[in-house]
mmCIF file of C-alpha atoms in Angstrom:
data_model
loop_
_atom_site.group_PDB
_atom_site.id
_atom_site.type_symbol
_atom_site.label_atom_id
_atom_site.label_comp_id
_atom_site.label_asym_id
_atom_site.label_seq_id
_atom_site.Cartn_x
_atom_site.Cartn_y
_atom_site.Cartn_z
ATOM 1 C CA MET M 197 -28.435 8.913 25.341
ATOM 2 C CA SER M 198 -26.102 8.001 22.591
ATOM 3 C CA SER M 199 -23.981 4.840 22.968
ATOM 4 C CA ARG M 200 -20.357 4.738 23.443
ATOM 5 C CA THR M 201 -18.514 3.276 20.262
ATOM 6 C CA PRO M 202 -16.380 0.150 21.658
ATOM 7 C CA ARG M 203 -12.659 -0.003 21.387
ATOM 8 C CA GLY M 204 -11.103 -1.501 18.693
ATOM 9 C CA PRO M 205 -8.497 -4.633 18.954
ATOM 10 C CA ARG M 206 -5.030 -3.399 19.937
ATOM 11 C CA ARG M 207 -2.239 -4.924 18.944
ATOM 12 C CA PRO M 208 -0.571 -7.128 21.777
ATOM 13 C CA PHE M 209 2.660 -6.796 23.184
ATOM 14 C CA LEU M 210 3.606 -3.686 21.032
ATOM 15 C CA PRO M 211 3.411 -0.303 22.246
ATOM 16 C CA SER M 212 1.511 2.309 20.357
ATOM 17 C CA TRP M 213 4.238 4.640 19.868
ATOM 18 C CA LEU M 214 6.128 1.719 17.745
ATOM 19 C CA PRO M 215 3.962 1.055 14.965
ATOM 20 C CA ILE M 216 5.276 -2.330 13.982
ATOM 21 C CA ASP M 217 3.019 -3.983 11.553
ATOM 22 C CA PRO M 218 2.133 -7.355 13.093
ATOM 23 C CA TYR M 219 1.695 -8.704 9.306
ATOM 24 C CA ILE M 220 5.333 -7.803 8.745
ATOM 25 C CA LEU M 221 6.347 -10.185 11.624
ATOM 26 C CA ALA M 222 4.212 -12.844 9.973
ATOM 27 C CA LEU M 223 6.032 -12.218 6.838
ATOM 28 C CA LEU M 224 9.397 -12.462 8.216
ATOM 29 C CA GLY M 225 8.145 -15.759 9.975
ATOM 30 C CA THR M 226 7.108 -17.080 6.676
ATOM 31 C CA VAL M 227 10.756 -15.796 5.127
ATOM 32 C CA GLY M 228 12.173 -17.784 7.985
ATOM 33 C CA LEU M 229 9.909 -20.795 7.328
ATOM 34 C CA ALA M 230 10.983 -20.794 3.789
ATOM 35 C CA ALA M 231 14.547 -20.566 4.668
ATOM 36 C CA LEU M 232 14.655 -23.416 7.214
ATOM 37 C CA LEU M 233 12.005 -25.772 5.195
ATOM 38 C CA PRO M 234 11.858 -24.600 1.738
ATOM 39 C CA ALA M 235 9.579 -26.517 -0.648
ATOM 40 C CA SER M 236 11.053 -28.654 -2.929
ATOM 41 C CA GLY M 237 10.670 -31.277 -5.710
ATOM 42 C CA ALA M 238 6.926 -32.116 -6.124
ATOM 43 C CA ALA M 239 5.949 -30.103 -2.853
ATOM 44 C CA ALA M 240 7.307 -27.226 -4.904
ATOM 45 C CA THR M 241 5.274 -27.762 -7.661
ATOM 46 C CA VAL M 242 2.169 -27.909 -5.586
ATOM 47 C CA ALA M 243 3.231 -24.822 -3.642
ATOM 48 C CA SER M 244 3.729 -23.096 -7.099
ATOM 49 C CA GLY M 245 0.487 -24.260 -8.167
ATOM 50 C CA ALA M 246 -1.334 -22.969 -5.103
ATOM 51 C CA SER M 247 0.567 -19.749 -5.048
ATOM 52 C CA THR M 248 -0.572 -19.015 -8.615
ATOM 53 C CA GLY M 249 -4.316 -19.931 -7.725
ATOM 54 C CA ALA M 250 -3.960 -17.380 -4.696
ATOM 55 C CA VAL M 251 -2.599 -14.566 -7.008
ATOM 56 C CA ALA M 252 -5.713 -15.136 -9.077
ATOM 57 C CA LEU M 253 -7.802 -15.233 -6.146
ATOM 58 C CA LEU M 254 -6.772 -12.153 -4.810
ATOM 59 C CA PHE M 255 -7.406 -10.189 -7.485
ATOM 60 C CA PHE M 256 -11.052 -11.411 -8.257
ATOM 61 C CA LEU M 257 -11.574 -10.295 -4.774
ATOM 62 C CA TYR M 258 -9.595 -6.911 -5.424
ATOM 63 C CA GLY M 259 -12.101 -6.271 -8.384
ATOM 64 C CA ALA M 260 -15.287 -7.475 -6.640
ATOM 65 C CA ARG M 261 -14.331 -5.373 -3.398
ATOM 66 C CA LEU M 262 -13.210 -1.772 -5.397
ATOM 67 C CA SER M 263 -16.013 0.420 -5.930
ATOM 68 C CA THR M 264 -15.415 1.631 -9.731
ATOM 69 C CA ARG M 265 -18.069 4.599 -9.453
ATOM 70 C CA GLU M 266 -15.769 5.861 -6.132
ATOM 71 C CA ALA M 267 -12.356 5.569 -8.505
ATOM 72 C CA VAL M 268 -14.364 7.354 -11.248
ATOM 73 C CA ASP M 269 -15.867 10.217 -8.683
ATOM 74 C CA GLY M 270 -12.217 11.029 -8.153
ATOM 75 C CA LEU M 271 -11.931 12.232 -11.798
ATOM 76 C CA LYS M 272 -14.251 15.160 -10.596
ATOM 77 C CA HIS M 273 -11.259 16.292 -8.478
ATOM 78 C CA TRP M 274 -8.485 15.787 -11.125
ATOM 79 C CA ARG M 275 -5.849 18.043 -9.887
ATOM 80 C CA LEU M 276 -5.698 16.265 -6.456
ATOM 81 C CA HIS M 277 -5.786 12.708 -7.477
ATOM 82 C CA GLY M 278 -3.661 13.737 -10.518
ATOM 83 C CA THR M 279 -1.129 14.780 -8.481
ATOM 84 C CA VAL M 280 -1.197 11.590 -6.342
ATOM 85 C CA LEU M 281 -0.989 9.545 -9.694
ATOM 86 C CA ALA M 282 1.912 11.614 -10.742
ATOM 87 C CA CYS M 283 3.982 10.992 -7.342
ATOM 88 C CA THR M 284 3.201 7.214 -7.578
ATOM 89 C CA PHE M 285 3.714 6.376 -11.363
ATOM 90 C CA LEU M 286 6.180 9.406 -12.436
ATOM 91 C CA VAL M 287 7.974 10.667 -9.604
ATOM 92 C CA PHE M 288 8.550 7.585 -7.915
ATOM 93 C CA PRO M 289 9.951 5.836 -11.009
ATOM 94 C CA LEU M 290 12.139 8.544 -11.833
ATOM 95 C CA LEU M 291 13.842 8.680 -8.370
ATOM 96 C CA GLY M 292 13.945 4.992 -8.527
ATOM 97 C CA LEU M 293 15.750 5.244 -12.166
ATOM 98 C CA ALA M 294 18.206 7.692 -10.478
ATOM 99 C CA ALA M 295 19.227 5.206 -8.465
ATOM 100 C CA ARG M 296 20.751 3.267 -11.066
ATOM 101 C CA GLY M 297 23.911 5.057 -10.445
ATOM 102 C CA LEU M 298 24.189 3.078 -7.236
ATOM 103 C CA VAL M 299 24.954 -0.058 -8.873
ATOM 104 C CA PRO M 300 27.032 -2.168 -8.358
ATOM 105 C CA THR M 301 28.963 0.163 -5.529
ATOM 106 C CA VAL M 302 26.083 0.152 -3.108
ATOM 107 C CA LEU M 303 23.141 -2.072 -4.600
ATOM 108 C CA THR M 304 23.481 -5.329 -6.441
ATOM 109 C CA PRO M 305 21.455 -5.728 -9.769
ATOM 110 C CA ASP M 306 19.215 -7.992 -8.183
ATOM 111 C CA LEU M 307 18.472 -5.579 -5.424
ATOM 112 C CA TYR M 308 18.380 -2.186 -7.587
ATOM 113 C CA GLY M 309 15.450 -4.307 -9.591
ATOM 114 C CA GLY M 310 13.488 -4.767 -6.634
ATOM 115 C CA LEU M 311 14.354 -1.361 -5.639
ATOM 116 C CA LEU M 312 12.960 0.138 -9.110
ATOM 117 C CA PHE M 313 10.017 -2.398 -8.772
ATOM 118 C CA LEU M 314 9.225 -0.743 -5.544
ATOM 119 C CA CYS M 315 8.881 2.627 -7.255
ATOM 120 C CA LEU M 316 6.261 1.236 -9.678
ATOM 121 C CA VAL M 317 3.257 -0.246 -7.541
ATOM 122 C CA PRO M 318 0.567 1.593 -6.623
ATOM 123 C CA SER M 319 -0.111 3.728 -3.576
ATOM 124 C CA THR M 320 -2.022 2.094 -0.242
ATOM 125 C CA ILE M 321 -5.659 2.527 0.857
ATOM 126 C CA GLN M 322 -6.194 1.623 4.311
ATOM 127 C CA SER M 323 -3.073 3.229 5.862
ATOM 128 C CA SER M 324 -3.202 6.108 3.804
ATOM 129 C CA ILE M 325 -6.611 6.857 5.339
ATOM 130 C CA ALA M 326 -5.620 6.294 8.815
ATOM 131 C CA PHE M 327 -2.904 8.368 8.697
ATOM 132 C CA THR M 328 -4.768 11.490 6.735
ATOM 133 C CA SER M 329 -7.582 10.603 9.695
ATOM 134 C CA ILE M 330 -4.935 11.148 12.466
ATOM 135 C CA ALA M 331 -3.276 14.286 10.795
ATOM 136 C CA ARG M 332 -6.970 16.002 10.353
ATOM 137 C CA GLY M 333 -6.629 15.995 6.869
ATOM 138 C CA ASN M 334 -8.987 15.436 4.163
ATOM 139 C CA VAL M 335 -10.094 11.909 4.442
ATOM 140 C CA PRO M 336 -12.691 11.658 1.662
ATOM 141 C CA ALA M 337 -9.621 12.962 -0.591
ATOM 142 C CA ALA M 338 -7.354 10.127 0.683
ATOM 143 C CA ILE M 339 -10.087 7.228 0.310
ATOM 144 C CA CYS M 340 -10.947 8.325 -3.407
ATOM 145 C CA ALA M 341 -6.740 8.807 -4.064
ATOM 146 C CA GLY M 342 -6.063 5.492 -2.641
ATOM 147 C CA SER M 343 -8.804 3.609 -4.477
ATOM 148 C CA PHE M 344 -8.070 5.680 -7.926
ATOM 149 C CA SER M 345 -4.360 4.493 -7.558
ATOM 150 C CA SER M 346 -5.432 1.107 -6.782
ATOM 151 C CA LEU M 347 -7.360 0.853 -9.732
ATOM 152 C CA ALA M 348 -4.646 2.450 -12.104
ATOM 153 C CA GLY M 349 -1.826 0.280 -10.908
ATOM 154 C CA ILE M 350 -3.427 -2.896 -12.238
ATOM 155 C CA VAL M 351 -2.627 -1.668 -15.601
ATOM 156 C CA ILE M 352 0.070 0.947 -15.018
ATOM 157 C CA THR M 353 2.502 -1.136 -12.823
ATOM 158 C CA PRO M 354 2.983 -4.139 -15.538
ATOM 159 C CA LEU M 355 3.241 -1.826 -18.207
ATOM 160 C CA LEU M 356 5.818 0.452 -16.393
ATOM 161 C CA ALA M 357 7.755 -2.798 -15.291
ATOM 162 C CA ALA M 358 7.708 -3.951 -18.978
ATOM 163 C CA LEU M 359 9.079 -0.645 -19.760
ATOM 164 C CA LEU M 360 11.779 0.119 -17.308
ATOM 165 C CA LEU M 361 12.586 -3.527 -16.337
ATOM 166 C CA GLY M 362 12.822 -5.230 -19.162
ATOM 167 C CA SER M 363 13.806 -8.575 -19.578
ATOM 168 C CA GLY M 364 17.215 -8.377 -17.873
ATOM 169 C CA ALA M 365 15.880 -7.562 -14.599
ATOM 170 C CA GLY M 366 14.532 -10.179 -12.446
ATOM 171 C CA GLY M 367 13.098 -12.434 -15.654
ATOM 172 C CA PHE M 368 10.458 -10.199 -16.779
ATOM 173 C CA SER M 369 9.963 -10.992 -20.490
ATOM 174 C CA ALA M 370 7.422 -10.816 -23.012
ATOM 175 C CA ASP M 371 5.866 -13.953 -21.948
ATOM 176 C CA SER M 372 4.876 -11.892 -18.719
ATOM 177 C CA VAL M 373 2.382 -10.310 -20.641
ATOM 178 C CA VAL M 374 0.220 -13.431 -20.797
ATOM 179 C CA LYS M 375 0.783 -14.069 -17.342
ATOM 180 C CA ILE M 376 -0.482 -10.635 -16.189
ATOM 181 C CA VAL M 377 -3.593 -10.923 -18.301
ATOM 182 C CA LEU M 378 -4.416 -14.292 -17.131
ATOM 183 C CA GLN M 379 -3.673 -14.225 -13.257
ATOM 184 C CA LEU M 380 -4.334 -10.445 -12.825
ATOM 185 C CA LEU M 381 -6.372 -8.522 -15.259
ATOM 186 C CA VAL M 382 -8.825 -11.443 -16.132
ATOM 187 C CA PRO M 383 -9.763 -12.187 -12.259
ATOM 188 C CA PHE M 384 -9.744 -8.581 -11.550
ATOM 189 C CA LEU M 385 -12.500 -7.754 -14.458
ATOM 190 C CA ALA M 386 -14.138 -11.036 -13.437
ATOM 191 C CA GLY M 387 -14.558 -9.692 -10.067
ATOM 192 C CA GLN M 388 -15.914 -6.051 -11.283
ATOM 193 C CA LEU M 389 -18.357 -7.737 -13.278
ATOM 194 C CA LEU M 390 -19.675 -10.150 -10.765
ATOM 195 C CA ARG M 391 -19.455 -7.353 -7.956
ATOM 196 C CA PRO M 392 -23.361 -6.590 -8.034
ATOM 197 C CA TRP M 393 -24.060 -10.316 -7.175
ATOM 198 C CA VAL M 394 -21.134 -11.091 -4.838
ATOM 199 C CA GLY M 395 -20.817 -7.639 -3.252
ATOM 200 C CA GLY M 396 -23.029 -8.414 -0.279
ATOM 201 C CA PHE M 397 -21.464 -11.702 0.278
ATOM 202 C CA LEU M 398 -17.815 -10.094 0.506
ATOM 203 C CA VAL M 399 -19.382 -7.314 3.247
ATOM 204 C CA ARG M 400 -20.994 -9.957 5.225
ATOM 205 C CA HIS M 401 -17.582 -12.161 5.195
ATOM 206 C CA LYS M 402 -15.105 -9.349 5.363
ATOM 207 C CA LYS M 403 -13.376 -10.543 8.659
ATOM 208 C CA VAL M 404 -13.060 -14.102 6.890
ATOM 209 C CA LEU M 405 -11.936 -12.735 3.680
ATOM 210 C CA GLY M 406 -9.428 -10.844 5.311
ATOM 211 C CA TYR M 407 -7.462 -13.795 6.500
ATOM 212 C CA VAL M 408 -8.189 -15.173 3.035
ATOM 213 C CA ASP M 409 -6.150 -12.261 1.797
ATOM 214 C CA ARG M 410 -3.157 -12.264 4.148
ATOM 215 C CA GLY M 411 -3.113 -16.025 4.128
ATOM 216 C CA SER M 412 -2.726 -16.134 0.221
ATOM 217 C CA ILE M 413 0.053 -13.434 0.384
ATOM 218 C CA LEU M 414 2.064 -15.221 2.958
ATOM 219 C CA LEU M 415 1.577 -18.394 0.617
ATOM 220 C CA VAL M 416 2.867 -16.153 -2.518
ATOM 221 C CA VAL M 417 6.107 -15.166 -0.084
ATOM 222 C CA TYR M 418 6.819 -18.647 1.083
ATOM 223 C CA THR M 419 6.627 -19.825 -2.455
ATOM 224 C CA ALA M 420 8.652 -17.109 -3.775
ATOM 225 C CA PHE M 421 11.380 -17.306 -0.814
ATOM 226 C CA SER M 422 11.583 -21.151 -1.177
ATOM 227 C CA GLU M 423 12.591 -21.051 -5.122
ATOM 228 C CA GLY M 424 15.139 -18.416 -3.918
ATOM 229 C CA MET M 425 16.705 -20.590 -1.197
ATOM 230 C CA ASN M 426 16.716 -23.735 -3.806
ATOM 231 C CA ARG M 427 18.305 -21.500 -6.151
ATOM 232 C CA GLY M 428 20.878 -19.977 -3.914
ATOM 233 C CA VAL M 429 20.172 -16.669 -4.289
ATOM 234 C CA TRP M 430 20.304 -15.531 -1.117
ATOM 235 C CA HIS M 431 24.133 -16.155 -0.767
ATOM 236 C CA LEU M 432 24.169 -12.770 -3.146
ATOM 237 C CA VAL M 433 22.678 -10.549 -0.030
ATOM 238 C CA THR M 434 25.041 -9.815 2.595
ATOM 239 C CA PRO M 435 24.044 -7.902 6.064
ATOM 240 C CA GLY M 436 26.150 -4.868 4.753
ATOM 241 C CA ARG M 437 24.062 -4.781 1.411
ATOM 242 C CA LEU M 438 20.810 -4.931 3.379
ATOM 243 C CA GLY M 439 21.947 -1.771 5.445
ATOM 244 C CA LEU M 440 22.977 -0.216 2.528
ATOM 245 C CA LEU M 441 19.639 -1.059 1.161
ATOM 246 C CA LEU M 442 17.621 0.367 4.176
ATOM 247 C CA ALA M 443 19.640 3.754 3.746
ATOM 248 C CA VAL M 444 18.772 4.002 0.225
ATOM 249 C CA GLU M 445 15.202 3.459 0.892
ATOM 250 C CA ALA M 446 15.128 5.871 3.647
ATOM 251 C CA VAL M 447 16.455 9.006 1.393
ATOM 252 C CA LEU M 448 13.830 7.753 -1.202
ATOM 253 C CA LEU M 449 10.901 7.986 1.474
ATOM 254 C CA ALA M 450 12.207 11.149 2.794
ATOM 255 C CA ALA M 451 12.366 12.573 -0.617
ATOM 256 C CA MET M 452 9.037 11.920 -1.548
ATOM 257 C CA LEU M 453 7.686 13.043 1.703
ATOM 258 C CA ALA M 454 9.351 16.638 1.330
ATOM 259 C CA LEU M 455 8.258 16.470 -2.292
ATOM 260 C CA THR M 456 4.485 15.573 -1.752
ATOM 261 C CA TRP M 457 3.988 18.112 1.035
ATOM 262 C CA TYR M 458 6.092 21.156 -0.410
ATOM 263 C CA GLY M 459 4.928 20.442 -4.010
ATOM 264 C CA ALA M 460 1.291 20.382 -2.955
ATOM 265 C CA LYS M 461 1.735 23.800 -1.278
ATOM 266 C CA ARG M 462 3.568 25.058 -4.299
ATOM 267 C CA LEU M 463 0.733 24.090 -6.641
ATOM 268 C CA GLY M 464 -1.864 25.766 -4.337
ATOM 269 C CA PHE M 465 -3.543 22.921 -2.154
ATOM 270 C CA GLY M 466 -5.081 23.782 1.409
ATOM 271 C CA ARG M 467 -3.856 22.009 4.594
ATOM 272 C CA GLY M 468 -6.041 19.081 4.246
ATOM 273 C CA ASP M 469 -5.196 18.253 0.761
ATOM 274 C CA ARG M 470 -1.647 18.623 1.149
ATOM 275 C CA ILE M 471 -2.123 15.879 4.166
ATOM 276 C CA ALA M 472 -3.928 13.657 1.929
ATOM 277 C CA ILE M 473 -1.947 14.293 -1.042
ATOM 278 C CA GLN M 474 1.400 13.434 1.204
ATOM 279 C CA PHE M 475 0.247 10.234 2.900
ATOM 280 C CA ALA M 476 -1.265 8.839 -0.418
ATOM 281 C CA GLY M 477 1.629 10.010 -2.426
ATOM 282 C CA SER M 478 4.699 8.754 -0.730
ATOM 283 C CA LYS M 479 3.299 5.464 0.337
ATOM 284 C CA LYS M 480 3.530 1.916 -1.396
ATOM 285 C CA SER M 481 1.150 -1.218 -1.036
ATOM 286 C CA LEU M 482 2.583 -4.121 -0.259
ATOM 287 C CA ALA M 483 -0.652 -6.137 -0.664
ATOM 288 C CA ALA M 484 -0.693 -5.220 -4.164
ATOM 289 C CA GLY M 485 2.933 -5.492 -5.049
ATOM 290 C CA LEU M 486 3.911 -8.846 -3.555
ATOM 291 C CA PRO M 487 1.454 -10.865 -5.734
ATOM 292 C CA MET M 488 2.371 -8.630 -8.599
ATOM 293 C CA ALA M 489 6.003 -9.401 -8.070
ATOM 294 C CA SER M 490 5.213 -13.294 -8.178
ATOM 295 C CA VAL M 491 3.741 -13.087 -11.717
ATOM 296 C CA LEU M 492 6.530 -10.377 -12.982
ATOM 297 C CA PHE M 493 9.689 -11.878 -11.413
ATOM 298 C CA GLY M 494 8.898 -15.378 -11.242
ATOM 299 C CA ALA M 495 11.998 -17.313 -9.890
ATOM 300 C CA HIS M 496 13.892 -13.753 -8.937
ATOM 301 C CA ALA M 497 10.346 -12.880 -7.059
ATOM 302 C CA SER M 498 12.189 -13.336 -3.467
ATOM 303 C CA LEU M 499 14.820 -10.720 -3.767
ATOM 304 C CA ALA M 500 12.365 -8.362 -5.941
ATOM 305 C CA VAL M 501 9.769 -8.183 -2.873
ATOM 306 C CA LEU M 502 12.450 -7.828 -0.148
ATOM 307 C CA PRO M 503 12.971 -3.622 -0.803
ATOM 308 C CA LEU M 504 9.198 -3.649 -0.675
ATOM 309 C CA MET M 505 8.578 -5.181 2.455
ATOM 310 C CA LEU M 506 11.337 -3.182 4.172
ATOM 311 C CA PHE M 507 9.846 -0.248 2.633
ATOM 312 C CA HIS M 508 6.403 -0.919 3.867
ATOM 313 C CA GLN M 509 7.533 -1.224 7.545
ATOM 314 C CA MET M 510 9.603 2.030 7.024
ATOM 315 C CA GLN M 511 6.619 4.224 5.936
ATOM 316 C CA LEU M 512 4.301 3.031 8.509
ATOM 317 C CA MET M 513 6.793 3.848 11.437
ATOM 318 C CA VAL M 514 7.795 7.234 10.049
ATOM 319 C CA CYS M 515 4.026 8.410 8.600
ATOM 320 C CA ALA M 516 2.754 7.413 12.098
ATOM 321 C CA VAL M 517 4.971 10.153 13.567
ATOM 322 C CA ILE M 518 4.376 12.877 10.886
ATOM 323 C CA ALA M 519 0.879 12.093 11.321
ATOM 324 C CA ARG M 520 0.663 12.857 15.157
ATOM 325 C CA ARG M 521 2.773 15.968 14.690
ATOM 326 C CA ARG M 522 0.416 17.274 11.798
ATOM 327 C CA ALA M 523 -2.342 16.673 14.167
ATOM 328 C CA GLY M 524 -0.812 19.345 16.720
ATOM 329 C CA ASP M 525 -0.152 21.893 14.172
ATOM 330 C CA PRO M 526 -1.616 25.349 15.105
ATOM 331 C CA GLU M 527 -3.391 25.585 11.820
ATOM 332 C CA ALA M 528 -5.075 22.254 12.300
ATOM 333 C CA PRO M 529 -8.927 22.561 12.319
ATOM 334 C CA ASP M 530 -10.675 22.498 15.980
ATOM 335 C CA PRO M 531 -11.500 18.909 16.738
ATOM 336 C CA GLU M 532 -14.919 20.173 18.035
ATOM 337 C CA GLY M 533 -15.439 21.831 14.847
ATOM 338 C CA GLU M 534 -14.616 18.700 12.800
ATOM 339 C CA ALA M 535 -17.284 16.872 14.440
ATOM 340 C CA ALA M 536 -19.754 19.122 13.042
ATOM 341 C CA ALA M 537 -18.372 19.672 9.747
ATOM 342 C CA PRO M 538 -20.570 18.395 6.954
ATOM 343 C CA GLY M 539 -19.216 15.771 4.463
ATOM 344 C CA GLY M 540 -16.594 14.375 6.523
ATOM 345 C CA GLU M 541 -14.359 17.288 6.459
ATOM 346 C CA ALA M 542 -13.041 19.527 9.079
ATOM 347 C CA ALA M 543 -14.672 22.872 9.511
ATOM 348 C CA GLY M 544 -13.015 25.715 8.671
ATOM 349 C CA GLN M 545 -10.383 23.447 6.742
ATOM 350 C CA PRO M 546 -9.137 24.940 3.461
ATOM 351 C CA SER M 547 -10.162 22.959 0.847
ATOM 352 C CA GLY M 548 -7.915 24.358 -2.258
ATOM 353 C CA PRO M 549 -7.877 23.474 -5.561
ATOM 354 C CA GLY M 550 -8.802 19.997 -6.644
ATOM 355 C CA SER M 551 -10.340 19.297 -3.195
ATOM 356 C CA ALA M 552 -12.256 16.275 -3.038
ATOM 357 C CA ARG M 553 -15.767 15.975 -1.252
ATOM 358 C CA GLY M 554 -17.881 13.258 0.343
ATOM 359 C CA GLY M 555 -19.334 11.907 3.241
ATOM 360 C CA VAL M 556 -17.564 9.262 5.216
ATOM 361 C CA SER M 557 -19.593 8.187 8.437
ATOM 362 C CA GLY M 558 -17.634 7.474 11.415
ATOM 363 C CA ASP M 559 -14.685 8.918 10.975
ATOM 364 C CA ASP M 560 -13.040 10.803 13.924
ATOM 365 C CA PRO M 561 -9.655 12.583 13.024
ATOM 366 C CA ARG M 562 -8.647 13.612 16.307
ATOM 367 C CA PRO M 563 -5.016 12.193 17.154
ATOM 368 C CA GLY M 564 -5.127 8.914 19.002
ATOM 369 C CA ARG M 565 -8.485 8.317 17.824
ATOM 370 C CA GLY M 566 -8.107 6.807 14.156
ATOM 371 C CA SER M 567 -7.233 3.359 13.389
ATOM 372 C CA ASP M 568 -4.029 2.013 14.328
ATOM 373 C CA PRO M 569 -1.614 2.568 11.199
ATOM 374 C CA GLY M 570 0.394 -0.087 12.173
ATOM 375 C CA SER M 571 -2.782 -2.479 12.101
ATOM 376 C CA ASP M 572 -2.503 -1.885 8.154
ATOM 377 C CA GLN M 573 -1.782 -5.771 7.997
ATOM 378 C CA ALA M 574 -1.458 -5.694 4.111
ATOM 379 C CA SER M 575 -5.185 -4.519 4.425
ATOM 380 C CA ASP M 576 -4.762 -2.462 1.755
ATOM 381 C CA ALA M 577 -5.319 -5.500 -0.257
ATOM 382 C CA GLU M 578 -8.945 -4.640 0.442
ATOM 383 C CA PRO M 579 -9.893 -1.459 -1.947
ATOM 384 C CA VAL M 580 -12.416 0.904 -0.766
ATOM 385 C CA GLY M 581 -15.701 -0.483 -1.950
ATOM 386 C CA GLY M 582 -18.855 0.881 -0.097
ATOM 387 C CA ILE M 583 -16.248 1.983 3.058
ATOM 388 C CA THR M 584 -18.624 3.578 5.326
ATOM 389 C CA SER M 585 -15.887 3.832 8.370
ATOM 390 C CA PRO M 586 -12.758 3.551 7.226
ATOM 391 C CA VAL M 587 -10.756 4.871 10.352
ATOM 392 C CA ALA M 588 -12.810 3.156 13.402
ATOM 393 C CA PRO M 589 -12.543 5.220 16.659
ATOM 394 C CA ARG M 590 -11.271 3.480 19.584
#
C-alpha cells in the first residue's frame, strides 16, 4: 500500500489565492526597523562589516549548492535556454533603457537606476519551477533554465551594470570591480571548488542554512536602508513617485509575459516549453539581486533595491494567476497521463525544438498540488543542486 505524501506547511493567515510572499513581509518589517532605528556611528560600522561578510557567505553557499553539471547540461538544449537568457539579459535591459525617457517626469534618476538594475539581475529558480509545475509545463526545462540563468548572472549582471549604469547611477564605479571579484566571484568559485566536500553537509542541513540565507539578506537590507536613512535619501521618494514606479513595473511585467509567451510560439516551441520560457524569462531573482546591489551601489543601495522588491511581489501575484489558468487550458496534458509520463514530462506534451528533458522525481504538476509560489521566500537564493523534488506535492 502506497503511503500518502504529507502535506507541506502552509502560510499562516494568508489565503491561497493571495500569494503574498511572507519574506516580502519580513523585508518590509526590516525596512521599517531601519527607518525607526537606523544603525549609526559604531553600530553602522559593525553592521556594514557584518553585511559584507554575509554577502560573501551567501555567494559561497550559492556556489556550493549549484550543480554545474545541471547548468552545463542545459547547453544541450541551447534553443530553449538561449531564449531564456536572451529574455533575461537582452530584452529586459533593452526595455529598461527605453524607460530612460520617463526621467524625470515619471521616475527620479535614483528610482530609474534601481529599475534598470532590476532589468539586469538573473531569473528566479524555485518559483519558476513551481509555476511551471502548476501550469503543467516542462519542469525539467524550468530547472535547467533557472540554474543556467543563475550561473550566468554571477558574471553577466555585474558586467551589464558596469556597461549600462556607469559611475553616475547609484555610485557604481571602477572600484566596484574589485568588490565584485572579492565579495561575489571569489566566494562563489570557492563554493564550487569545495562542493564535493561540503555538498553533503549542505543537503543535510538545508533547512537551517535556508534561515542563514534569508537572515543574511535581511541584514544586507537593514544595513542598506539604515545608510539611506542616515543620508536622507528617502526624502526624495514621495507616495506619488512610488505609485508611478508600480505602474511602470506593471507595464514592464506585462510586456515580458507577452513577449515570452507569444515569442516562444513564434519560434516554434511546444506548449510545455513555452510555459517554462514564460515563467523563467519574465521573472527576476530577489535573493540574487539584493546582495549584488549592496556591492554595486554602496550607499545608494536602498533606493536601488526598492524597484526589485516591488517587482518581486508583483511577479508572484500575477504569475500565480496565470499558472492556474494555464493548468485549465483545453490543450493542457491530462493529469493522469502526466503521472505515467517518463522523465517528468507530461504525456503527449509537445516538446518543440530545444526541449529540455530530464527526470525530476516527486513532481506533481496538477493545479493546486505544486508548491505554493508565494512561499519562494527568497529561496531562489538556493540554486538548484541535486534537486530531487523541487515542487513538493501537498
